[in-house]
Tab-separated table of C-alpha atoms in Angstrom:
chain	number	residue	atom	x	y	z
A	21	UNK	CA	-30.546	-2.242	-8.062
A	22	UNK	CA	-26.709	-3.487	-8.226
A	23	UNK	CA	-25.462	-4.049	-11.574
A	24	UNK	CA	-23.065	-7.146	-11.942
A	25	UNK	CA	-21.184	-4.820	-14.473
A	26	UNK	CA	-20.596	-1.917	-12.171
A	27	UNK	CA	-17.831	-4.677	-10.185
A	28	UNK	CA	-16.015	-3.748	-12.964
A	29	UNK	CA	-16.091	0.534	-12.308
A	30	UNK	CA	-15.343	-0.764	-8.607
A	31	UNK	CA	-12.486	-3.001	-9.286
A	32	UNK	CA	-11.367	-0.018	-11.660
A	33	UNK	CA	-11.850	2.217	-8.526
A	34	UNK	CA	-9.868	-0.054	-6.270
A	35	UNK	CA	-6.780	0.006	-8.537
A	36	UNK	CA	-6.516	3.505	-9.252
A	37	UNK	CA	-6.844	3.792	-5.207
A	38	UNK	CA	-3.916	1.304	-4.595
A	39	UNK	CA	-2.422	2.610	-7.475
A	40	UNK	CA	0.256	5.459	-6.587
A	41	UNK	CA	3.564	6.960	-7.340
A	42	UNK	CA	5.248	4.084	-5.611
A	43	UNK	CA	3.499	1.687	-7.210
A	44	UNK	CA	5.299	2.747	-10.365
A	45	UNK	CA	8.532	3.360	-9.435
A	46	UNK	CA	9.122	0.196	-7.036
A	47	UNK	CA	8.128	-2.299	-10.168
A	48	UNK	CA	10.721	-0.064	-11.944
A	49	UNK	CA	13.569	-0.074	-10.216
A	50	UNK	CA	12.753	-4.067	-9.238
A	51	UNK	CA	13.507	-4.661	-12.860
A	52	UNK	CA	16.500	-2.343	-13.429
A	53	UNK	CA	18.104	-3.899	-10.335
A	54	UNK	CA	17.093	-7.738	-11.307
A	55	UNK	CA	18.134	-7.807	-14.646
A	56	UNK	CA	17.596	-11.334	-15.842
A	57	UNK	CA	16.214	-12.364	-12.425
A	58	UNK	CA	13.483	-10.221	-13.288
A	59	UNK	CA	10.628	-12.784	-13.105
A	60	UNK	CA	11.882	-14.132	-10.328
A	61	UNK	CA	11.572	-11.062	-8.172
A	62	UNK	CA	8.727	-10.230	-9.483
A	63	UNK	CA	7.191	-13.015	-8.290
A	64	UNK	CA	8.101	-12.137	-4.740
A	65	UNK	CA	6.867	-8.740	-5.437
A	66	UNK	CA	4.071	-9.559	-6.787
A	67	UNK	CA	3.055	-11.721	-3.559
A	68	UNK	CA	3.167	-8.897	-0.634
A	69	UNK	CA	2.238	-6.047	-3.199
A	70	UNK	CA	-0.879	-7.439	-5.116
A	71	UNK	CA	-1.402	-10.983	-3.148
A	72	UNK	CA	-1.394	-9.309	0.481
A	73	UNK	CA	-3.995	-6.450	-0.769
A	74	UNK	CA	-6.388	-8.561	-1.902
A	75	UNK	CA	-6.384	-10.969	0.871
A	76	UNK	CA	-6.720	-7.995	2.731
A	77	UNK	CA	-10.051	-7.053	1.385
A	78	UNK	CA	-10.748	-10.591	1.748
A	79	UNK	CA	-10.370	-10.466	5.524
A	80	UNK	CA	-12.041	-7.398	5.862
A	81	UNK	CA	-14.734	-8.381	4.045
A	82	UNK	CA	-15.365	-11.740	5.535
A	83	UNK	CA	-15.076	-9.987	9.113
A	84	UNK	CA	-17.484	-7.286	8.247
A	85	UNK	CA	-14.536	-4.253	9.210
A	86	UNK	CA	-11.195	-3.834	10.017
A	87	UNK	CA	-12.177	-3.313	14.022
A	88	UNK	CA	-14.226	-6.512	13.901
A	89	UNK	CA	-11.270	-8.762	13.114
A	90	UNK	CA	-8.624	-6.837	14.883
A	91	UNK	CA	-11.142	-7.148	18.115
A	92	UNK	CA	-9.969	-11.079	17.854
A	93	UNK	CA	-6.559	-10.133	19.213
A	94	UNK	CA	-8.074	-7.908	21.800
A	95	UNK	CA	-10.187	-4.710	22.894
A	96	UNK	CA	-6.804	-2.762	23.039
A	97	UNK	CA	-5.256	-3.674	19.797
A	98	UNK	CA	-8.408	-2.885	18.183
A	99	UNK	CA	-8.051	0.055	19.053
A	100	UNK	CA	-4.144	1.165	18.496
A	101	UNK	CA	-3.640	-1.145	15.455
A	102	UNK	CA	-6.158	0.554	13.114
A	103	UNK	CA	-5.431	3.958	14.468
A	104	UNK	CA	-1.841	3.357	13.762
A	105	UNK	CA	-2.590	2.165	10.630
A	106	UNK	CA	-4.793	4.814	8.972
A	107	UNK	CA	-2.331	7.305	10.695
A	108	UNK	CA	0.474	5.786	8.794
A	109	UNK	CA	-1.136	5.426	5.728
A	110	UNK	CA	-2.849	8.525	5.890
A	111	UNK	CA	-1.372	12.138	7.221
A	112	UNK	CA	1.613	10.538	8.487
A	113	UNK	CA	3.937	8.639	5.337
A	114	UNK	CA	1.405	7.616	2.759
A	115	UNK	CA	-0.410	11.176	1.823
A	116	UNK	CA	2.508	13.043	2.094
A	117	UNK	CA	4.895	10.648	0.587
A	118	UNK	CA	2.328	11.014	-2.638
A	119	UNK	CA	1.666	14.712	-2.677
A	120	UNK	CA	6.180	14.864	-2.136
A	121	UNK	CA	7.085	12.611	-4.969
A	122	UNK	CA	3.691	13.832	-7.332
A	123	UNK	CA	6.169	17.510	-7.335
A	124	UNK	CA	9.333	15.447	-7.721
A	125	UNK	CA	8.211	14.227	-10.971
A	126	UNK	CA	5.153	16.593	-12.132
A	127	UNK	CA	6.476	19.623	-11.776
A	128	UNK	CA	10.451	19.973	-10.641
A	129	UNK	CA	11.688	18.464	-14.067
A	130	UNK	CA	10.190	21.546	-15.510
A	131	UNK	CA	11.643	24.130	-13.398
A	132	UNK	CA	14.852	26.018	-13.535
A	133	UNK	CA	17.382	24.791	-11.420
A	134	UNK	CA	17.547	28.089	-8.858
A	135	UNK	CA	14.065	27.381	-8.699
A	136	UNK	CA	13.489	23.980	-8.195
A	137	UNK	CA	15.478	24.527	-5.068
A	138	UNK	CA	12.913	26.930	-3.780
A	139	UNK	CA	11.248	25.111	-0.440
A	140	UNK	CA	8.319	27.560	-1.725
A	141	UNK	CA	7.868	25.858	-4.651
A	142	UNK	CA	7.274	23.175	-2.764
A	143	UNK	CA	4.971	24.495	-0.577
A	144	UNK	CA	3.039	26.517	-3.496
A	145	UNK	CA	2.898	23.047	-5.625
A	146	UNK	CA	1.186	21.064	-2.221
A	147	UNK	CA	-0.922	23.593	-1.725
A	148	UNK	CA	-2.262	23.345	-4.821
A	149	UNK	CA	-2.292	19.720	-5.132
A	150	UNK	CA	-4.189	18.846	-1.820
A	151	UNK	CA	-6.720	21.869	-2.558
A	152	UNK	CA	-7.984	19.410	-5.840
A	153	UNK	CA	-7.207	16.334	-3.517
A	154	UNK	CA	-9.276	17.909	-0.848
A	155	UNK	CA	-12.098	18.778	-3.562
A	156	UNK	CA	-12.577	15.378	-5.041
A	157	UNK	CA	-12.794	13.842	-1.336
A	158	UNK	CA	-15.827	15.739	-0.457
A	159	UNK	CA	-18.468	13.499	-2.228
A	160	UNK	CA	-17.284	10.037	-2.090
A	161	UNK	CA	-20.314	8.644	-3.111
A	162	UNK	CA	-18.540	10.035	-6.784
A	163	UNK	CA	-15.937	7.750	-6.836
A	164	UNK	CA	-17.125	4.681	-8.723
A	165	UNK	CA	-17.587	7.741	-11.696
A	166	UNK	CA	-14.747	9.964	-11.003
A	167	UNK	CA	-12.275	6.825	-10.854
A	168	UNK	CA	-13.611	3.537	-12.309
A	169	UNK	CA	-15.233	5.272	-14.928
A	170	UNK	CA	-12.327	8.135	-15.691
A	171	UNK	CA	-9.508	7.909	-14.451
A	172	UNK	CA	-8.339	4.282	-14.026
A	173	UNK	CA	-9.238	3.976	-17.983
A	174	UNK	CA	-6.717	7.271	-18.453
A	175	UNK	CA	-4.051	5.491	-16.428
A	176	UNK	CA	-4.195	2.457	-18.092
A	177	UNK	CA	-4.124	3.480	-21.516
A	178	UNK	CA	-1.324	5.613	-20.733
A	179	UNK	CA	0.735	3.009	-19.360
A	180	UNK	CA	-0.368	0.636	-22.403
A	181	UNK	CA	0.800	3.200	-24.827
A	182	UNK	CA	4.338	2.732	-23.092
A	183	UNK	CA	4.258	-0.872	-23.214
A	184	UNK	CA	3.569	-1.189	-27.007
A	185	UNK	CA	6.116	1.370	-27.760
A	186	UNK	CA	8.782	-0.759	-25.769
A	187	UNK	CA	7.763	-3.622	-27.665
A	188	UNK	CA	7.811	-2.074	-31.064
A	189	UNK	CA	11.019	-0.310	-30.452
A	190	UNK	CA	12.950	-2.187	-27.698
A	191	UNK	CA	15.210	-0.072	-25.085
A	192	UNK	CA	17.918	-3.067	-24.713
A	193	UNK	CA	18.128	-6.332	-23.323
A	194	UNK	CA	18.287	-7.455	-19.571
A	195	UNK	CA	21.339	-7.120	-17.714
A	196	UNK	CA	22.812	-8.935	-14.994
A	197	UNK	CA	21.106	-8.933	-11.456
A	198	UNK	CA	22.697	-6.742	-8.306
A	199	UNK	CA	22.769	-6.663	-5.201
A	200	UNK	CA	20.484	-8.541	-3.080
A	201	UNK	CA	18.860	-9.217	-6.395
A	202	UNK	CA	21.237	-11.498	-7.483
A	203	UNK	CA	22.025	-13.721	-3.978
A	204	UNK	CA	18.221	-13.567	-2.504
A	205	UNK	CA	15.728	-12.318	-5.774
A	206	UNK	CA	12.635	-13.747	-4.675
A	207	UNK	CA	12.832	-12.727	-1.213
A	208	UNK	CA	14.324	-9.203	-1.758
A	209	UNK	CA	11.062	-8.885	-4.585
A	210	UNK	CA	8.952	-10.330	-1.834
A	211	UNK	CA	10.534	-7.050	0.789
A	212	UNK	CA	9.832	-4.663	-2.187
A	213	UNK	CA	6.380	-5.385	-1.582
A	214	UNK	CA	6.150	-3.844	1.568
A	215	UNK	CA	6.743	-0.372	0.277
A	216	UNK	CA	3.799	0.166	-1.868
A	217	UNK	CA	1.274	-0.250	1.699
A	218	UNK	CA	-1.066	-1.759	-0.392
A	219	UNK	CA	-1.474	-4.367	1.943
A	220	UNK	CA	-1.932	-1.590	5.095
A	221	UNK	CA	-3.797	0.541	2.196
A	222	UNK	CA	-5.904	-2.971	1.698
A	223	UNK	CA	-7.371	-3.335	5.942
A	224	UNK	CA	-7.764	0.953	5.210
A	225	UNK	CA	-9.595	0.582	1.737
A	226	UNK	CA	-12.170	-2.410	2.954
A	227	UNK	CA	-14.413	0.705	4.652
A	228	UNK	CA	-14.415	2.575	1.131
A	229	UNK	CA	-15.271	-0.340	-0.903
A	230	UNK	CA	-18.065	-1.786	1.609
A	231	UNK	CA	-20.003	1.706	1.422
A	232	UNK	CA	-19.817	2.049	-2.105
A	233	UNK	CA	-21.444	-1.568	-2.969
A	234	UNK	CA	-23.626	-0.460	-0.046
A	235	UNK	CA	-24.719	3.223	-2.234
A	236	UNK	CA	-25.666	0.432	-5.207
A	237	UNK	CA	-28.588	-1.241	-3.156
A	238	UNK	CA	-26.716	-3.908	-1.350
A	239	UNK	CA	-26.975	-4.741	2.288
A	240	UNK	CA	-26.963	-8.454	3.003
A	241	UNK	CA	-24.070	-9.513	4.648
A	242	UNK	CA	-22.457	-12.326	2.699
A	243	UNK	CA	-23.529	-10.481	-0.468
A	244	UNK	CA	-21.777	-7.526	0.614
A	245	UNK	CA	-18.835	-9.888	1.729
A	246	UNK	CA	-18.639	-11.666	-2.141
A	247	UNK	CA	-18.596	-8.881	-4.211
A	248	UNK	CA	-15.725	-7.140	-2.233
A	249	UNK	CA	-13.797	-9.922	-2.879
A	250	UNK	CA	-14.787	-9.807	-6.718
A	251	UNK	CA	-13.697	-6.689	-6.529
A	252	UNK	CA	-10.372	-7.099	-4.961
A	253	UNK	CA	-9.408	-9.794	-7.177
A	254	UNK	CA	-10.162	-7.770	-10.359
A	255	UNK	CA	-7.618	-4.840	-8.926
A	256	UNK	CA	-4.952	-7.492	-7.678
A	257	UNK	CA	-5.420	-8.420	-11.410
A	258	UNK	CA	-5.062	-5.110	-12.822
A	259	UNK	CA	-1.746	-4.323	-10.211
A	260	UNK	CA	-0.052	-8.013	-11.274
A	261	UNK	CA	-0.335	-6.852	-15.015
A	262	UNK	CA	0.928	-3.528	-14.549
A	263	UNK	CA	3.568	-4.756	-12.413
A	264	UNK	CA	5.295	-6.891	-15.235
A	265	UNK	CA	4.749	-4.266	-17.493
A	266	UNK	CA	7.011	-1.745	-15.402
A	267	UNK	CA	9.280	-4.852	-14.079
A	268	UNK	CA	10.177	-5.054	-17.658
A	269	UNK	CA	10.650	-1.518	-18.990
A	270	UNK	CA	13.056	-1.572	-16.155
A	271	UNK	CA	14.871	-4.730	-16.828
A	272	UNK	CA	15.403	-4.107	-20.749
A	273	UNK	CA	16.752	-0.277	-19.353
A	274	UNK	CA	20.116	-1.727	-18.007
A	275	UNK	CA	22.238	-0.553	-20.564
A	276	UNK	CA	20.658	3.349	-20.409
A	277	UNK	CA	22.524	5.959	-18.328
A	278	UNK	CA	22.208	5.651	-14.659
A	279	UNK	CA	19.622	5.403	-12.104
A	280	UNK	CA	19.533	5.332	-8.289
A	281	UNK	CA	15.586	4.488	-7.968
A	282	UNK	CA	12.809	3.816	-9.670
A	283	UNK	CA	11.784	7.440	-10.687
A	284	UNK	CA	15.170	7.711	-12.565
A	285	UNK	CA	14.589	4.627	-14.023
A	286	UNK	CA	10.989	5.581	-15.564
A	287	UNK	CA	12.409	9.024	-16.572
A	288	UNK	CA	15.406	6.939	-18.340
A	289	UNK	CA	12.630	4.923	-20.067
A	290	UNK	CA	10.527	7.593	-21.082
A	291	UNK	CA	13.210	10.046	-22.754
A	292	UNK	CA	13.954	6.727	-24.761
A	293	UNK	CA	11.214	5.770	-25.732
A	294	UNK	CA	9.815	9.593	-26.338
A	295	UNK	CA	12.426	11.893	-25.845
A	296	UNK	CA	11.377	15.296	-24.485
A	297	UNK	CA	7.477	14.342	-24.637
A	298	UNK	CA	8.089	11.158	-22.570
A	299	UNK	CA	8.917	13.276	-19.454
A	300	UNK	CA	5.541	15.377	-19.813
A	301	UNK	CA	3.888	12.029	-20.218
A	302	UNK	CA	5.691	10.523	-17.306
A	303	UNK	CA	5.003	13.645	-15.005
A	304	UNK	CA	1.371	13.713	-16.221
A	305	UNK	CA	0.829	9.465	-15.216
A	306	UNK	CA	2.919	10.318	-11.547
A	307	UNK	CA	0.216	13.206	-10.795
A	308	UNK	CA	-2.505	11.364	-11.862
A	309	UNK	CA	-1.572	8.224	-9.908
A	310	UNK	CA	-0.630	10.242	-6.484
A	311	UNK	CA	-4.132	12.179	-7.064
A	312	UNK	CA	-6.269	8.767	-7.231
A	313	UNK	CA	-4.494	7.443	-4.313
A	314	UNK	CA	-4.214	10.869	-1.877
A	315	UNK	CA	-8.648	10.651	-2.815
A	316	UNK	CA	-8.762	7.377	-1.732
A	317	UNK	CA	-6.809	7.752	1.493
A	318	UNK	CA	-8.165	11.099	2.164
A	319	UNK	CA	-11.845	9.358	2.089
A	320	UNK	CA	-10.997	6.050	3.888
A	321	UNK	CA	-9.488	7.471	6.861
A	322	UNK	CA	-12.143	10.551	7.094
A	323	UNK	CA	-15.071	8.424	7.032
A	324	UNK	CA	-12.518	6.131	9.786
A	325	UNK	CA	-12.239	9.105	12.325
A	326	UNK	CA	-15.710	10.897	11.550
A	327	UNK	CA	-16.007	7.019	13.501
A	328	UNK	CA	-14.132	6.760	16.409
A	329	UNK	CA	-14.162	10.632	16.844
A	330	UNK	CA	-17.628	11.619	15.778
A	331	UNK	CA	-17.401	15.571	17.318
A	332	UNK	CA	-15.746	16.174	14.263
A	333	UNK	CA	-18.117	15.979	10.679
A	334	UNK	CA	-16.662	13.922	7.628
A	335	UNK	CA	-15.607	17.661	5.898
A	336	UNK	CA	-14.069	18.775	8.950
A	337	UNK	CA	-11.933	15.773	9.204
A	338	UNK	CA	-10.987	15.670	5.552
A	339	UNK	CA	-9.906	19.102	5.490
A	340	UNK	CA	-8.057	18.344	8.664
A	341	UNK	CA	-6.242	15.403	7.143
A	342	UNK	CA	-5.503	17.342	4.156
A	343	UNK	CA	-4.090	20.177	5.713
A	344	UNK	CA	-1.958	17.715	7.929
A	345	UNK	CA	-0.476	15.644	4.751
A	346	UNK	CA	0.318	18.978	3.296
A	347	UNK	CA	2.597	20.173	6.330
A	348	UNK	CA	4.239	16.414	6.508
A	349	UNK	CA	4.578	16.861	2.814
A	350	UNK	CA	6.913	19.763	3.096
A	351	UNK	CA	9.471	17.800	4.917
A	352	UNK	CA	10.471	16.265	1.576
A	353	UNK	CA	10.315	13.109	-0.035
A	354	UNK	CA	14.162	11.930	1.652
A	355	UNK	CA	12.691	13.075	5.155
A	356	UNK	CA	8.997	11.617	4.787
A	357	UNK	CA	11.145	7.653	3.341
A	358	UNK	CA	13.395	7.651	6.012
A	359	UNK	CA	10.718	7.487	8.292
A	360	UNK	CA	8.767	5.109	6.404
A	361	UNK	CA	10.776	2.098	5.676
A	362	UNK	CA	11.907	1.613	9.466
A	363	UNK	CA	7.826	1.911	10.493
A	364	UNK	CA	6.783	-0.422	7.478
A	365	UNK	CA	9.320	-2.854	8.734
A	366	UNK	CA	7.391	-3.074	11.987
A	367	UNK	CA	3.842	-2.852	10.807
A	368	UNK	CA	3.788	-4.965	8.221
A	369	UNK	CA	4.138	-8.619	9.659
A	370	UNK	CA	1.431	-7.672	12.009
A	371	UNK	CA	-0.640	-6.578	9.240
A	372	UNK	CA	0.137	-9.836	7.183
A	373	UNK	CA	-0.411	-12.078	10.252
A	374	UNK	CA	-3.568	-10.312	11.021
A	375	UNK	CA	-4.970	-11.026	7.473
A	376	UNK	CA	-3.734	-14.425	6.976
A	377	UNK	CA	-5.588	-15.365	10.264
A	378	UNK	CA	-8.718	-13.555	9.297
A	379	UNK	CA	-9.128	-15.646	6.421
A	380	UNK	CA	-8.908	-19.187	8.316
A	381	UNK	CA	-11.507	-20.321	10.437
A	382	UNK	CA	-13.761	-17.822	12.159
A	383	UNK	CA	-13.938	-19.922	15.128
A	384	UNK	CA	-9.679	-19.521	15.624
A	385	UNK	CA	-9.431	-19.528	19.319
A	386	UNK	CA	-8.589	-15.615	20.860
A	387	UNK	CA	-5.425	-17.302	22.582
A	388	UNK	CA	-4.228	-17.978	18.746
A	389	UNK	CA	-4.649	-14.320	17.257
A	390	UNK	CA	-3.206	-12.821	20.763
A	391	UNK	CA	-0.356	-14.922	20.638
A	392	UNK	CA	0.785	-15.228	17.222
A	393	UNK	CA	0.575	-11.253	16.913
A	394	UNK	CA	2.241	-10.783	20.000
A	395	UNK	CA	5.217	-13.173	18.941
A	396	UNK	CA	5.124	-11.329	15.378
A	397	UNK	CA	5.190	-7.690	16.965
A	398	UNK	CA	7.797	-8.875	19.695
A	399	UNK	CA	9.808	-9.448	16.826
A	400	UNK	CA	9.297	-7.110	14.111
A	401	UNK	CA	9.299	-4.048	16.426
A	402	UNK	CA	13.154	-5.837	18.156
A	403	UNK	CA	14.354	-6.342	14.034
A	404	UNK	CA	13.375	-2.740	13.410
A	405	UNK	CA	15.045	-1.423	16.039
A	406	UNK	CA	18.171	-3.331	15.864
A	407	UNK	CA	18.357	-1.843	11.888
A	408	UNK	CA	16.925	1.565	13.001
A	409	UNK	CA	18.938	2.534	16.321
A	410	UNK	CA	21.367	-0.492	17.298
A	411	UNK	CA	23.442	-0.514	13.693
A	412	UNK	CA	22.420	-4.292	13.892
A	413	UNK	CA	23.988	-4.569	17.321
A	414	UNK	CA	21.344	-7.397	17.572
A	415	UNK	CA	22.431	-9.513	14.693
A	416	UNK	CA	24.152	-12.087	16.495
A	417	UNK	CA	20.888	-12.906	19.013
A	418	UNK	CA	18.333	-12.337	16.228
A	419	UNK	CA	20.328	-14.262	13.194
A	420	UNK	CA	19.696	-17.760	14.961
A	421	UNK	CA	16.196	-17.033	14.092
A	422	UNK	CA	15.456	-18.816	11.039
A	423	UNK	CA	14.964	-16.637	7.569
A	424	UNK	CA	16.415	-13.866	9.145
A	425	UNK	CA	18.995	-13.059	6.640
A	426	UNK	CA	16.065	-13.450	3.704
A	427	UNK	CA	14.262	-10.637	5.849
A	428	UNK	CA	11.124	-12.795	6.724
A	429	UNK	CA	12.638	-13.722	10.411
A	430	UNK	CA	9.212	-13.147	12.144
A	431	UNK	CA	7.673	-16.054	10.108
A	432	UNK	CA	8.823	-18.482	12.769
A	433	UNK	CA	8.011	-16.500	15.618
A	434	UNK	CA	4.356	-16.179	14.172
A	435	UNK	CA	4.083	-20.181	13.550
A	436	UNK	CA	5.296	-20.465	17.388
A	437	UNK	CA	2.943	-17.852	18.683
A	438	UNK	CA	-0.148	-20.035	16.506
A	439	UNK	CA	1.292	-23.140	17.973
A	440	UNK	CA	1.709	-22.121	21.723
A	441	UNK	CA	-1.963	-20.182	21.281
A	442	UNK	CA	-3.439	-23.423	19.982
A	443	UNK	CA	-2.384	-25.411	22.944
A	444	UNK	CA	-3.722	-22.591	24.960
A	445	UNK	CA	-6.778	-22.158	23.694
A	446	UNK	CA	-7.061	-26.339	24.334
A	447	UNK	CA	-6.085	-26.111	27.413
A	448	UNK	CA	-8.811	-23.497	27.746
A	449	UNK	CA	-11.956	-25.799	26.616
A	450	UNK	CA	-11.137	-24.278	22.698
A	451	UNK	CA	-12.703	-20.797	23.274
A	452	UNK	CA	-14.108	-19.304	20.778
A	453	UNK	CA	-13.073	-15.585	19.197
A	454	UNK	CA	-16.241	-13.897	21.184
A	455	UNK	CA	-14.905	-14.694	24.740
A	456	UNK	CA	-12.064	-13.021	26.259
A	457	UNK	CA	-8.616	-14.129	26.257
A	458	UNK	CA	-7.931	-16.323	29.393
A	459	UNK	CA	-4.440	-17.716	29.311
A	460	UNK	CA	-4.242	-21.140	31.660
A	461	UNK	CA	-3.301	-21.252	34.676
């Protein structure tokens, strides 16, 4: 029988899931960076990092799975779209990029400099690190325990600890804003977003949260839909909090040393607030964080492929994914968020798009989801590679797009696309989402 209070372990489970390294050092550097625009940017943050995820759960859950509402666009997408997805935030950027930057700051600041050079440090650490990772993922149906009931309530009490300490003794006050920060805050916040994946991690995560309120007795549809929702809003809650309470640490750090991101800026924060014992602490709440999240991600896109490629067992795909991420990992954490921004850049309006329209109307016409994701993806994927490949070559052409210079250019394309597919699907006798596409004439 499903306990109302066991939402709570699964909400916990959801954070610590979302939760990773970047999701600490993003916040952080936001802050530094903002200065007294700090709020402001955070506010733009907070929307595509904690607003995005938990409409994302939201769509999934009021679909029924990630293929169901992706279907709406069309057989085709609903295929490539997820795949891409929990290949991006799986094996290819987001496992790796957790395992890389878990040794960046659990282990390297401990090392002698001849050996924290080593590539086979690297390699021994990873090893190490997705053997646990690879562990923990073998019995999913642990989770709720292992994270809502263990180690969500570690992370947050860690990070708590911090926060009273830089309210009892204060670091400094906030500086001045740079950069984009201070011309465009909001919108530059709102960009940050985009590099936790929470709201990619979100469309991957719906699977893991729908089978575990499944495991506690519930199997009515709407039910099922409801308390993922619950439980998205009471992580989104959890992120937003934590958020301002890194946001700040790095605002009120403007006048300590120097920092180029936001794992500088933490280890800034922590050596002044702690000294020495802050950077064990700080290396301890990285490994922890990457460790939840590499779990989650391991499980979500096992039980994803054990799906669409069933030849393969759930085991046999998780050690397979794990044994992927670790390779990837070895590139290094430069290599692995070079890649990353450029693809995030791409993906990410589609994925936004994609959720906003699964939470209107069910009975949205196909014509609208095929066209506003195809005028979205036209233009993300031409943005990306004029900023990628072309060295903006494309400005001139792509700048008369409104929003453009905030970053947000494919909003207008993706109200045109909804517009055109609405007149379509008219045109069309208003077809429903369970027909095929049919464009007139």
């Amino acid at each position: 029988m499903f306990k109302k209070n066991e939402l709570i372990f699964i909400s916990f489970m959801l954070f610590s899931m979302f939760f990773g390294a970047g999701n600490l050092i993003f916040p952080a550097f936001l802050g530094r960076s903002a200065g007294e625009d700090v709020w402001i940017s955070l506010a733009g943050f907070i929307l595509t990092a904690v607003g995005l995820p938990i409409l994302g759960v939201m769509a999934v859950a009021k679909a029924g799975s990630l293929h169901t509402l992706a279907t709406r666009v069309h057989p085709t997408f609903a295929f490539l779209f997820p795949l891409f997805i929990y290949v991006s935030i799986g094996p290819g950027l987001a496992i790796p990029r957790a395992g890389s930057i878990s040794y960046e700051m659990g282990l390297k600041p401990f090392l002698t400099e001849s050996l924290a050079d080593q590539s086979w440090m690297l390699f021994l650490y990873t090893i190490i690190f997705f053997s646990i990772t690879l562990w923990l993922s073998l019995q999913p149906s642990k989770l709720v325990d292992r994270f809502g009931k263990l180690l969500t309530p570690i992370l947050l009490i860690m990070i708590t600890i911090i926060f009273i300490k830089a309210v009892i003794t204060p670091i400094g006050s906030f500086g001045q804003a740079t950069g984009s920060y201070e011309e465009i805050p909001f919108f530059q916040g709102f960009l940050d977003g985009y590099l936790t994946m929470d709201a990619l991690a979100a469309l991957v995560f719906g699977i893991v949260v729908a089978n575990t309120i499944r495991s506690k007795g519930v199997d009515q549809p709407k039910l099922l839909s409801r308390y993922m929702s619950y439980a998205g809003i009471g992580a989104g809650a959890l992120l937003a909090t934590i958020y301002g309470v890194l946001a700040y640490l790095g605002a009120s750090s403007s006048s300590v040393g120097e920092a180029e991101n936001g794992a500088q800026v933490l280890t800034l924060v922590m050596n002044e607030l702690f000294g020495p014992a802050g950077i064990l602490m700080l290396g301890l709440l990285f490994t922890l964080a990457c460790l939840c999240v590499c779990i989650g991600l391991i499980i979500a896109c096992s039980q994803y492929f054990t799906g669409i490629f069933p030849k393969l067992s759930y085991k046999q795909w998780a050690v397979t994914l794990a044994a992927l991420s670790l390779l990837v990992a070895n590139l290094g954490l430069t290599q692995i968020l070079s890649i990353s921004v450029p693809i995030l850049g791409a993906v990410y309006p589609i994925a936004v798009v994609l959720i906003t329209l699964g939470l209107l109307s069910a009975k949205i016409s196909h014509s609208v989801y095929f066209l506003t994701i195809l005028f979205t993806a036209l233009f993300s994927v031409a943005e990306t590679v004029n900023h990628t490949f072309l060295q903006n070559l494309l400005d001139p052409v792509l700048s008369v797009m409104p929003l453009y210079g905030e970053g947000v250019g494919w909003i207008v394309p993706a109200v045109i696309g909804a517009i055109v597919g609405l007149i379509v699907g008219h045109l069309n006798g208003g077809k429903d989402i369970d027909e095929p596409v049919k464009i007139a004439g």
